[in-house]
């Protein structure tokens, strides 16, 4: 009887550790989302394996066909002219092969990676708390000497850590792949557009964190799983659209000016082809003032457009505002900082809401 009496408190303590306290909540969250973690890990491994395979296949093709280290803005590749048409030389055909085969794969993979933050926000972040509040299962945990703040922190910590780890791995591999292609042949990929910018570098990781916490905050407020998922999807789409509109203005642009005949021959070719153009364009007046090209976009013919620009004092010299290639990493970190600041604000809001403004279903 004495030995049995000693064993009973130990067994009860083990059960208490599993059901109450910080370790108990962590154990519970790990058990709840074990299937989700395994499925997400398998998805990350599959995409990572595909990226590594494609990157090595591409670099192997570049090496085998003698165009490694060449870029298509150069007039020659290792002393051999780069022709403009197919079938003119093996070097030219190799360039066309890279563009036809690997360019679509790089962009398609970027779109898949861009969809992952939305998937994490909609299918992981939004139901994370909304399902608990909707079903009332949170009340059982709160009766085990677990505060609301501790419960929500445990609900957020493990899924967020798993999501960010997978996102960091995939964004690093994708950046490694597409920047290798851009440095050699695929200089026509505009690096500042949504794909590949939002799918690479720290911007992708920060966007994932923001999407996850945005979904969690919406689920916490709505407290219904399906409506929270729908609202989260729309909110994440708005975030991506807003970042695309804001990104050109995060750093001052530079301006390249054409010759009198409208050609940008004075601009070095590597600057022209590796820059992110399209911020703004138009024509210069004789005094050097800029006349935006969209001022005469309503003209119904080319002659009417020329008359419109002539009335505005525009000359034949054009201008294009652009971000040079050196702006890529600064823009990445600036956008990542914006997303992380928003994610931190959402975290504070979630902790405040669960502690001060619980919904009717969230009442202990």
CSV table of C-alpha atoms in Angstrom, one decimal:
chain,number,residue,atom,x,y,z
A,1,UNK,CA,0.0,0.0,0.0
A,2,UNK,CA,2.9,2.3,0.8
A,3,UNK,CA,4.5,1.9,-2.7
A,4,UNK,CA,1.1,2.3,-4.4
A,5,UNK,CA,0.5,5.5,-2.4
A,6,UNK,CA,3.8,6.9,-3.5
A,7,UNK,CA,3.1,6.1,-7.2
A,8,UNK,CA,-0.4,7.8,-7.3
A,9,UNK,CA,0.9,11.4,-6.7
A,10,UNK,CA,3.6,10.9,-9.4
A,11,UNK,CA,1.1,9.7,-11.9
A,12,UNK,CA,-1.2,12.6,-11.0
A,13,UNK,CA,1.6,15.0,-11.4
A,14,UNK,CA,2.4,13.7,-14.9
A,15,UNK,CA,-1.2,14.2,-15.9
A,16,UNK,CA,-1.3,17.6,-14.4
A,17,UNK,CA,1.9,18.6,-16.4
A,18,UNK,CA,0.2,17.5,-19.6
A,19,UNK,CA,-3.0,19.3,-19.0
A,20,UNK,CA,-2.0,22.4,-17.2
A,21,UNK,CA,0.8,25.0,-17.2
A,22,UNK,CA,3.0,26.2,-20.0
A,23,UNK,CA,4.4,22.8,-20.8
A,24,UNK,CA,0.9,21.3,-20.9
A,25,UNK,CA,-0.4,23.8,-23.3
A,26,UNK,CA,2.6,23.4,-25.5
A,27,UNK,CA,2.1,19.6,-25.5
A,28,UNK,CA,-1.6,20.1,-26.3
A,29,UNK,CA,-0.9,22.4,-29.3
A,30,UNK,CA,1.7,20.0,-30.6
A,31,UNK,CA,-0.7,17.2,-30.4
A,32,UNK,CA,-3.5,19.2,-32.0
A,33,UNK,CA,-1.5,20.3,-35.0
A,34,UNK,CA,0.7,17.3,-35.5
A,35,UNK,CA,-0.9,16.3,-38.8
A,36,UNK,CA,-0.7,19.9,-40.0
A,37,UNK,CA,3.0,20.1,-39.1
A,38,UNK,CA,3.8,16.9,-40.9
A,39,UNK,CA,1.8,17.9,-44.0
A,40,UNK,CA,3.5,21.3,-44.1
A,41,UNK,CA,6.9,19.8,-43.7
A,42,UNK,CA,6.3,17.4,-46.6
A,43,UNK,CA,5.2,20.2,-48.8
A,44,UNK,CA,8.2,22.3,-48.0
A,45,UNK,CA,10.6,19.4,-48.6
A,46,UNK,CA,8.9,18.7,-52.0
A,47,UNK,CA,9.2,22.3,-53.2
A,48,UNK,CA,12.7,22.7,-51.9
A,49,UNK,CA,13.8,19.5,-53.7
A,50,UNK,CA,12.2,20.8,-56.9
A,51,UNK,CA,14.0,24.1,-56.7
A,52,UNK,CA,17.4,22.5,-56.0
A,53,UNK,CA,16.9,20.1,-58.8
A,54,UNK,CA,16.0,22.8,-61.3
A,55,UNK,CA,18.8,25.1,-60.2
A,56,UNK,CA,21.4,22.4,-60.7
A,57,UNK,CA,19.9,21.3,-64.0
A,58,UNK,CA,20.0,24.9,-65.2
A,59,UNK,CA,23.6,25.6,-64.1
A,60,UNK,CA,24.6,22.3,-65.6
A,61,UNK,CA,23.1,23.3,-69.0
A,62,UNK,CA,24.9,26.7,-68.8
A,63,UNK,CA,28.2,25.0,-68.1
A,64,UNK,CA,27.8,22.3,-70.7
A,65,UNK,CA,26.9,24.8,-73.5
A,66,UNK,CA,29.6,27.3,-72.6
A,67,UNK,CA,27.4,30.2,-71.6
A,68,UNK,CA,28.0,30.2,-67.9
A,69,UNK,CA,28.9,33.7,-66.7
A,70,UNK,CA,27.3,35.3,-69.8
A,71,UNK,CA,24.4,37.7,-69.8
A,72,UNK,CA,22.2,38.5,-72.8
A,73,UNK,CA,22.9,42.2,-72.6
A,74,UNK,CA,26.4,41.5,-73.6
A,75,UNK,CA,27.3,41.7,-77.3
A,76,UNK,CA,29.4,38.6,-77.0
A,77,UNK,CA,29.7,35.5,-74.9
A,78,UNK,CA,33.4,34.5,-74.3
A,79,UNK,CA,34.3,36.3,-77.5
A,80,UNK,CA,31.5,34.8,-79.6
A,81,UNK,CA,28.7,37.1,-80.9
A,82,UNK,CA,25.3,36.4,-79.5
A,83,UNK,CA,22.9,36.3,-82.5
A,84,UNK,CA,19.3,37.6,-82.3
A,85,UNK,CA,17.6,34.6,-84.1
A,86,UNK,CA,17.4,30.9,-83.6
A,87,UNK,CA,19.6,28.5,-85.5
A,88,UNK,CA,22.3,31.0,-86.1
A,89,UNK,CA,24.8,29.6,-83.6
A,90,UNK,CA,24.9,27.1,-80.7
A,91,UNK,CA,25.4,29.9,-78.2
A,92,UNK,CA,22.3,31.7,-79.4
A,93,UNK,CA,20.3,28.5,-79.3
A,94,UNK,CA,21.4,27.9,-75.8
A,95,UNK,CA,20.2,31.3,-74.7
A,96,UNK,CA,16.8,30.7,-76.3
A,97,UNK,CA,16.6,27.3,-74.6
A,98,UNK,CA,17.2,28.9,-71.2
A,99,UNK,CA,14.6,31.5,-71.9
A,100,UNK,CA,12.0,29.0,-73.2
A,101,UNK,CA,12.5,26.3,-70.5
A,102,UNK,CA,13.7,27.8,-67.3
A,103,UNK,CA,12.1,31.3,-67.4
A,104,UNK,CA,8.5,29.9,-67.2
A,105,UNK,CA,9.6,27.5,-64.4
A,106,UNK,CA,11.2,30.2,-62.3
A,107,UNK,CA,8.1,32.4,-62.6
A,108,UNK,CA,5.7,29.6,-62.0
A,109,UNK,CA,7.6,28.5,-58.9
A,110,UNK,CA,7.6,32.1,-57.7
A,111,UNK,CA,3.8,32.2,-58.0
A,112,UNK,CA,3.5,29.0,-56.0
A,113,UNK,CA,5.7,30.5,-53.3
A,114,UNK,CA,3.6,33.7,-53.3
A,115,UNK,CA,0.5,31.6,-52.7
A,116,UNK,CA,2.0,29.9,-49.6
A,117,UNK,CA,1.6,33.0,-47.3
A,118,UNK,CA,-2.1,33.1,-48.4
A,119,UNK,CA,-2.5,29.4,-47.7
A,120,UNK,CA,-0.8,29.7,-44.3
A,121,UNK,CA,-3.0,32.7,-43.4
A,122,UNK,CA,-6.3,31.2,-44.6
A,123,UNK,CA,-5.9,27.5,-43.6
A,124,UNK,CA,-3.6,27.9,-40.6
A,125,UNK,CA,-3.9,31.4,-39.1
A,126,UNK,CA,-7.6,32.0,-39.5
A,127,UNK,CA,-8.9,28.6,-38.1
A,128,UNK,CA,-6.2,28.5,-35.4
A,129,UNK,CA,-8.2,30.4,-32.7
A,130,UNK,CA,-11.6,30.8,-34.5
A,131,UNK,CA,-12.2,27.0,-34.4
A,132,UNK,CA,-11.4,26.9,-30.7
A,133,UNK,CA,-13.8,29.8,-30.0
A,134,UNK,CA,-16.5,28.5,-32.2
A,135,UNK,CA,-16.5,25.0,-30.7
A,136,UNK,CA,-15.9,26.2,-27.1
A,137,UNK,CA,-12.9,23.9,-26.6
A,138,UNK,CA,-10.9,26.8,-25.2
A,139,UNK,CA,-13.0,26.8,-22.0
A,140,UNK,CA,-11.6,23.3,-21.0
A,141,UNK,CA,-8.0,24.6,-21.2
A,142,UNK,CA,-8.8,27.8,-19.3
A,143,UNK,CA,-10.2,25.7,-16.4
A,144,UNK,CA,-6.8,24.0,-16.0
A,145,UNK,CA,-5.1,27.0,-14.4
A,146,UNK,CA,-4.0,28.3,-17.8
A,147,UNK,CA,-4.5,32.0,-18.5
A,148,UNK,CA,-5.9,33.3,-21.7
A,149,UNK,CA,-2.6,35.1,-22.6
A,150,UNK,CA,-0.6,31.9,-22.0
A,151,UNK,CA,-3.1,29.9,-24.0
A,152,UNK,CA,-3.0,32.3,-27.0
A,153,UNK,CA,0.8,32.5,-26.8
A,154,UNK,CA,1.1,28.8,-27.0
A,155,UNK,CA,-1.4,28.7,-29.9
A,156,UNK,CA,0.7,31.2,-31.8
A,157,UNK,CA,4.3,30.2,-31.0
A,158,UNK,CA,4.6,26.7,-32.4
A,159,UNK,CA,2.7,27.2,-35.7
A,160,UNK,CA,4.3,30.5,-36.3
A,161,UNK,CA,7.8,29.1,-35.8
A,162,UNK,CA,7.1,26.2,-38.1
A,163,UNK,CA,5.6,28.5,-40.8
A,164,UNK,CA,8.6,30.9,-40.7
A,165,UNK,CA,11.1,28.1,-40.8
A,166,UNK,CA,9.6,26.6,-43.9
A,167,UNK,CA,9.2,30.1,-45.5
A,168,UNK,CA,12.8,31.0,-44.8
A,169,UNK,CA,14.1,27.8,-46.4
A,170,UNK,CA,12.0,28.1,-49.5
A,171,UNK,CA,12.7,31.9,-50.0
A,172,UNK,CA,16.5,31.3,-49.6
A,173,UNK,CA,16.5,28.5,-52.2
A,174,UNK,CA,14.3,30.4,-54.6
A,175,UNK,CA,16.5,33.5,-54.3
A,176,UNK,CA,19.5,31.3,-55.0
A,177,UNK,CA,17.9,30.0,-58.1
A,178,UNK,CA,16.4,33.0,-59.8
A,179,UNK,CA,19.2,35.4,-59.1
A,180,UNK,CA,21.7,32.9,-60.6
A,181,UNK,CA,19.5,32.8,-63.8
A,182,UNK,CA,19.3,36.6,-63.8
A,183,UNK,CA,23.0,37.1,-63.4
A,184,UNK,CA,23.6,35.0,-66.5
A,185,UNK,CA,20.9,35.0,-69.1
A,186,UNK,CA,17.4,35.9,-67.8
A,187,UNK,CA,17.9,39.6,-67.4
A,188,UNK,CA,14.4,40.3,-68.7
A,189,UNK,CA,12.8,39.2,-65.4
A,190,UNK,CA,11.7,42.5,-63.7
A,191,UNK,CA,13.0,41.9,-60.2
A,192,UNK,CA,10.8,44.5,-58.5
A,193,UNK,CA,7.4,43.0,-59.6
A,194,UNK,CA,5.3,40.8,-57.3
A,195,UNK,CA,6.9,37.7,-58.7
A,196,UNK,CA,9.8,37.2,-58.0
A,197,UNK,CA,10.2,40.0,-55.3
A,198,UNK,CA,7.5,38.9,-52.8
A,199,UNK,CA,8.6,35.2,-53.2
A,200,UNK,CA,12.3,35.8,-52.3
A,201,UNK,CA,14.5,37.2,-49.6
A,202,UNK,CA,13.4,38.5,-46.2
A,203,UNK,CA,10.3,40.1,-47.8
A,204,UNK,CA,8.8,36.6,-48.4
A,205,UNK,CA,9.4,35.5,-44.8
A,206,UNK,CA,8.0,38.8,-43.4
A,207,UNK,CA,4.9,38.5,-45.7
A,208,UNK,CA,4.3,35.0,-44.4
A,209,UNK,CA,4.5,36.2,-40.7
A,210,UNK,CA,2.1,39.0,-41.5
A,211,UNK,CA,-0.3,36.7,-43.4
A,212,UNK,CA,-0.4,34.2,-40.5
A,213,UNK,CA,-1.0,36.8,-37.8
A,214,UNK,CA,-3.5,38.7,-39.9
A,215,UNK,CA,-5.5,35.5,-40.2
A,216,UNK,CA,-5.2,34.8,-36.5
A,217,UNK,CA,-6.4,38.3,-35.6
A,218,UNK,CA,-9.4,38.0,-38.0
A,219,UNK,CA,-10.2,34.6,-36.6
A,220,UNK,CA,-10.0,36.0,-33.0
A,221,UNK,CA,-12.4,38.8,-33.8
A,222,UNK,CA,-14.8,37.0,-36.0
A,223,UNK,CA,-14.8,33.8,-33.9
A,224,UNK,CA,-16.2,31.7,-36.8
A,225,UNK,CA,-14.0,29.5,-38.9
A,226,UNK,CA,-15.4,29.8,-42.4
A,227,UNK,CA,-16.1,33.6,-42.4
A,228,UNK,CA,-12.7,34.2,-40.9
A,229,UNK,CA,-11.0,32.3,-43.7
A,230,UNK,CA,-12.9,34.2,-46.4
A,231,UNK,CA,-12.1,37.6,-44.8
A,232,UNK,CA,-8.5,36.6,-44.4
A,233,UNK,CA,-8.1,35.7,-48.1
A,234,UNK,CA,-9.4,39.1,-49.1
A,235,UNK,CA,-7.2,40.9,-46.6
A,236,UNK,CA,-4.0,39.1,-47.7
A,237,UNK,CA,-4.8,39.9,-51.4
A,238,UNK,CA,-5.2,43.5,-50.4
A,239,UNK,CA,-1.8,43.4,-48.6
A,240,UNK,CA,0.0,42.0,-51.6
A,241,UNK,CA,-1.6,44.5,-53.9
A,242,UNK,CA,-0.8,47.4,-51.5
A,243,UNK,CA,2.9,46.3,-51.2
A,244,UNK,CA,3.2,46.2,-55.0
A,245,UNK,CA,1.8,49.7,-55.2
A,246,UNK,CA,4.0,51.0,-52.3
A,247,UNK,CA,7.3,49.3,-53.3
A,248,UNK,CA,8.4,51.7,-56.1
A,249,UNK,CA,8.2,54.6,-53.6
A,250,UNK,CA,10.2,53.1,-50.8
A,251,UNK,CA,13.5,54.5,-52.2
A,252,UNK,CA,14.2,57.4,-54.5
A,253,UNK,CA,14.3,56.4,-58.1
A,254,UNK,CA,16.9,57.3,-60.6
A,255,UNK,CA,16.4,58.8,-64.1
A,256,UNK,CA,17.8,57.7,-67.4
A,257,UNK,CA,17.5,60.1,-70.3
A,258,UNK,CA,17.5,59.2,-74.0
A,259,UNK,CA,19.2,60.8,-77.0
A,260,UNK,CA,17.4,63.3,-79.1
A,261,UNK,CA,16.1,60.4,-81.3
A,262,UNK,CA,14.6,58.6,-78.3
A,263,UNK,CA,17.2,55.9,-77.9
A,264,UNK,CA,18.9,55.2,-74.6
A,265,UNK,CA,22.3,54.6,-76.1
A,266,UNK,CA,24.1,56.6,-73.5
A,267,UNK,CA,23.0,54.3,-70.7
A,268,UNK,CA,25.3,51.4,-70.1
A,269,UNK,CA,23.6,48.2,-71.3
A,270,UNK,CA,24.1,46.3,-68.0
A,271,UNK,CA,22.4,49.2,-66.1
A,272,UNK,CA,19.5,49.3,-68.6
A,273,UNK,CA,18.9,45.5,-68.6
A,274,UNK,CA,19.4,44.8,-64.9
A,275,UNK,CA,17.3,47.8,-63.6
A,276,UNK,CA,13.7,47.7,-62.6
A,277,UNK,CA,12.1,50.1,-65.0
A,278,UNK,CA,8.5,51.4,-65.4
A,279,UNK,CA,8.1,53.6,-62.3
A,280,UNK,CA,7.4,56.5,-64.6
A,281,UNK,CA,8.3,57.6,-68.2
A,282,UNK,CA,7.6,60.4,-70.6
A,283,UNK,CA,9.4,63.2,-72.4
A,284,UNK,CA,11.6,66.2,-71.4
A,285,UNK,CA,10.9,69.8,-72.3
A,286,UNK,CA,13.7,72.1,-73.6
A,287,UNK,CA,14.2,73.3,-70.0
A,288,UNK,CA,14.5,69.8,-68.7
A,289,UNK,CA,11.1,69.5,-67.1
A,290,UNK,CA,9.4,66.1,-67.2
A,291,UNK,CA,6.2,65.6,-69.1
A,292,UNK,CA,4.6,62.2,-67.9
A,293,UNK,CA,3.7,59.9,-70.8
A,294,UNK,CA,0.2,59.3,-69.5
A,295,UNK,CA,-0.8,62.9,-69.9
A,296,UNK,CA,-1.6,62.3,-73.5
A,297,UNK,CA,-2.8,58.7,-73.2
A,298,UNK,CA,-6.3,59.7,-74.1
A,299,UNK,CA,-5.3,60.7,-77.7
A,300,UNK,CA,-7.1,58.6,-80.3
A,301,UNK,CA,-4.2,58.5,-82.8
A,302,UNK,CA,-0.5,58.9,-82.9
A,303,UNK,CA,-0.7,62.2,-84.6
A,304,UNK,CA,-3.1,63.5,-81.9
A,305,UNK,CA,-0.7,62.2,-79.3
A,306,UNK,CA,2.2,64.1,-81.0
A,307,UNK,CA,0.2,67.3,-81.1
A,308,UNK,CA,-0.7,66.8,-77.4
A,309,UNK,CA,3.0,66.5,-76.4
A,310,UNK,CA,3.9,69.4,-78.6
A,311,UNK,CA,1.4,71.6,-76.8
A,312,UNK,CA,3.0,70.6,-73.5
A,313,UNK,CA,6.5,71.6,-74.8
A,314,UNK,CA,7.9,68.0,-75.0
A,315,UNK,CA,10.9,67.3,-77.1
A,316,UNK,CA,12.0,64.0,-78.6
A,317,UNK,CA,14.2,63.2,-75.6
A,318,UNK,CA,12.5,60.7,-73.4
A,319,UNK,CA,13.1,59.7,-69.7
A,320,UNK,CA,12.6,56.6,-67.7
A,321,UNK,CA,12.6,56.4,-63.9
A,322,UNK,CA,14.1,53.2,-62.5
A,323,UNK,CA,15.5,51.4,-59.6
A,324,UNK,CA,19.0,50.0,-60.2
A,325,UNK,CA,19.9,46.5,-59.3
A,326,UNK,CA,21.7,47.8,-56.2
A,327,UNK,CA,18.3,48.7,-54.7
A,328,UNK,CA,17.1,45.1,-54.6
A,329,UNK,CA,18.3,44.2,-51.1
A,330,UNK,CA,17.6,47.6,-49.5
A,331,UNK,CA,14.0,47.4,-50.8
A,332,UNK,CA,13.8,43.8,-49.5
A,333,UNK,CA,14.7,44.8,-46.0
A,334,UNK,CA,12.5,48.0,-46.0
A,335,UNK,CA,9.5,46.0,-47.1
A,336,UNK,CA,10.3,43.2,-44.6
A,337,UNK,CA,10.5,45.8,-41.9
A,338,UNK,CA,7.1,47.2,-42.8
A,339,UNK,CA,5.5,43.7,-42.7
A,340,UNK,CA,7.2,42.7,-39.4
A,341,UNK,CA,6.1,45.9,-37.8
A,342,UNK,CA,2.5,45.2,-38.9
A,343,UNK,CA,2.9,41.6,-37.6
A,344,UNK,CA,4.1,42.8,-34.3
A,345,UNK,CA,1.2,45.2,-34.0
A,346,UNK,CA,-1.2,42.4,-34.8
A,347,UNK,CA,0.4,40.2,-32.1
A,348,UNK,CA,-0.1,43.0,-29.5
A,349,UNK,CA,-3.7,43.4,-30.7
A,350,UNK,CA,-4.4,39.6,-30.3
A,351,UNK,CA,-3.0,39.5,-26.8
A,352,UNK,CA,-5.0,42.6,-25.8
A,353,UNK,CA,-8.2,41.3,-27.4
A,354,UNK,CA,-8.1,37.9,-25.7
A,355,UNK,CA,-7.3,39.5,-22.3
A,356,UNK,CA,-9.5,42.6,-22.4
A,357,UNK,CA,-12.1,42.2,-25.1
A,358,UNK,CA,-13.1,38.5,-25.3
A,359,UNK,CA,-16.2,37.7,-27.3
A,360,UNK,CA,-19.1,36.0,-25.8
A,361,UNK,CA,-17.8,32.6,-26.8
A,362,UNK,CA,-14.5,33.4,-25.3
A,363,UNK,CA,-15.8,34.1,-21.8
A,364,UNK,CA,-14.2,31.9,-19.2
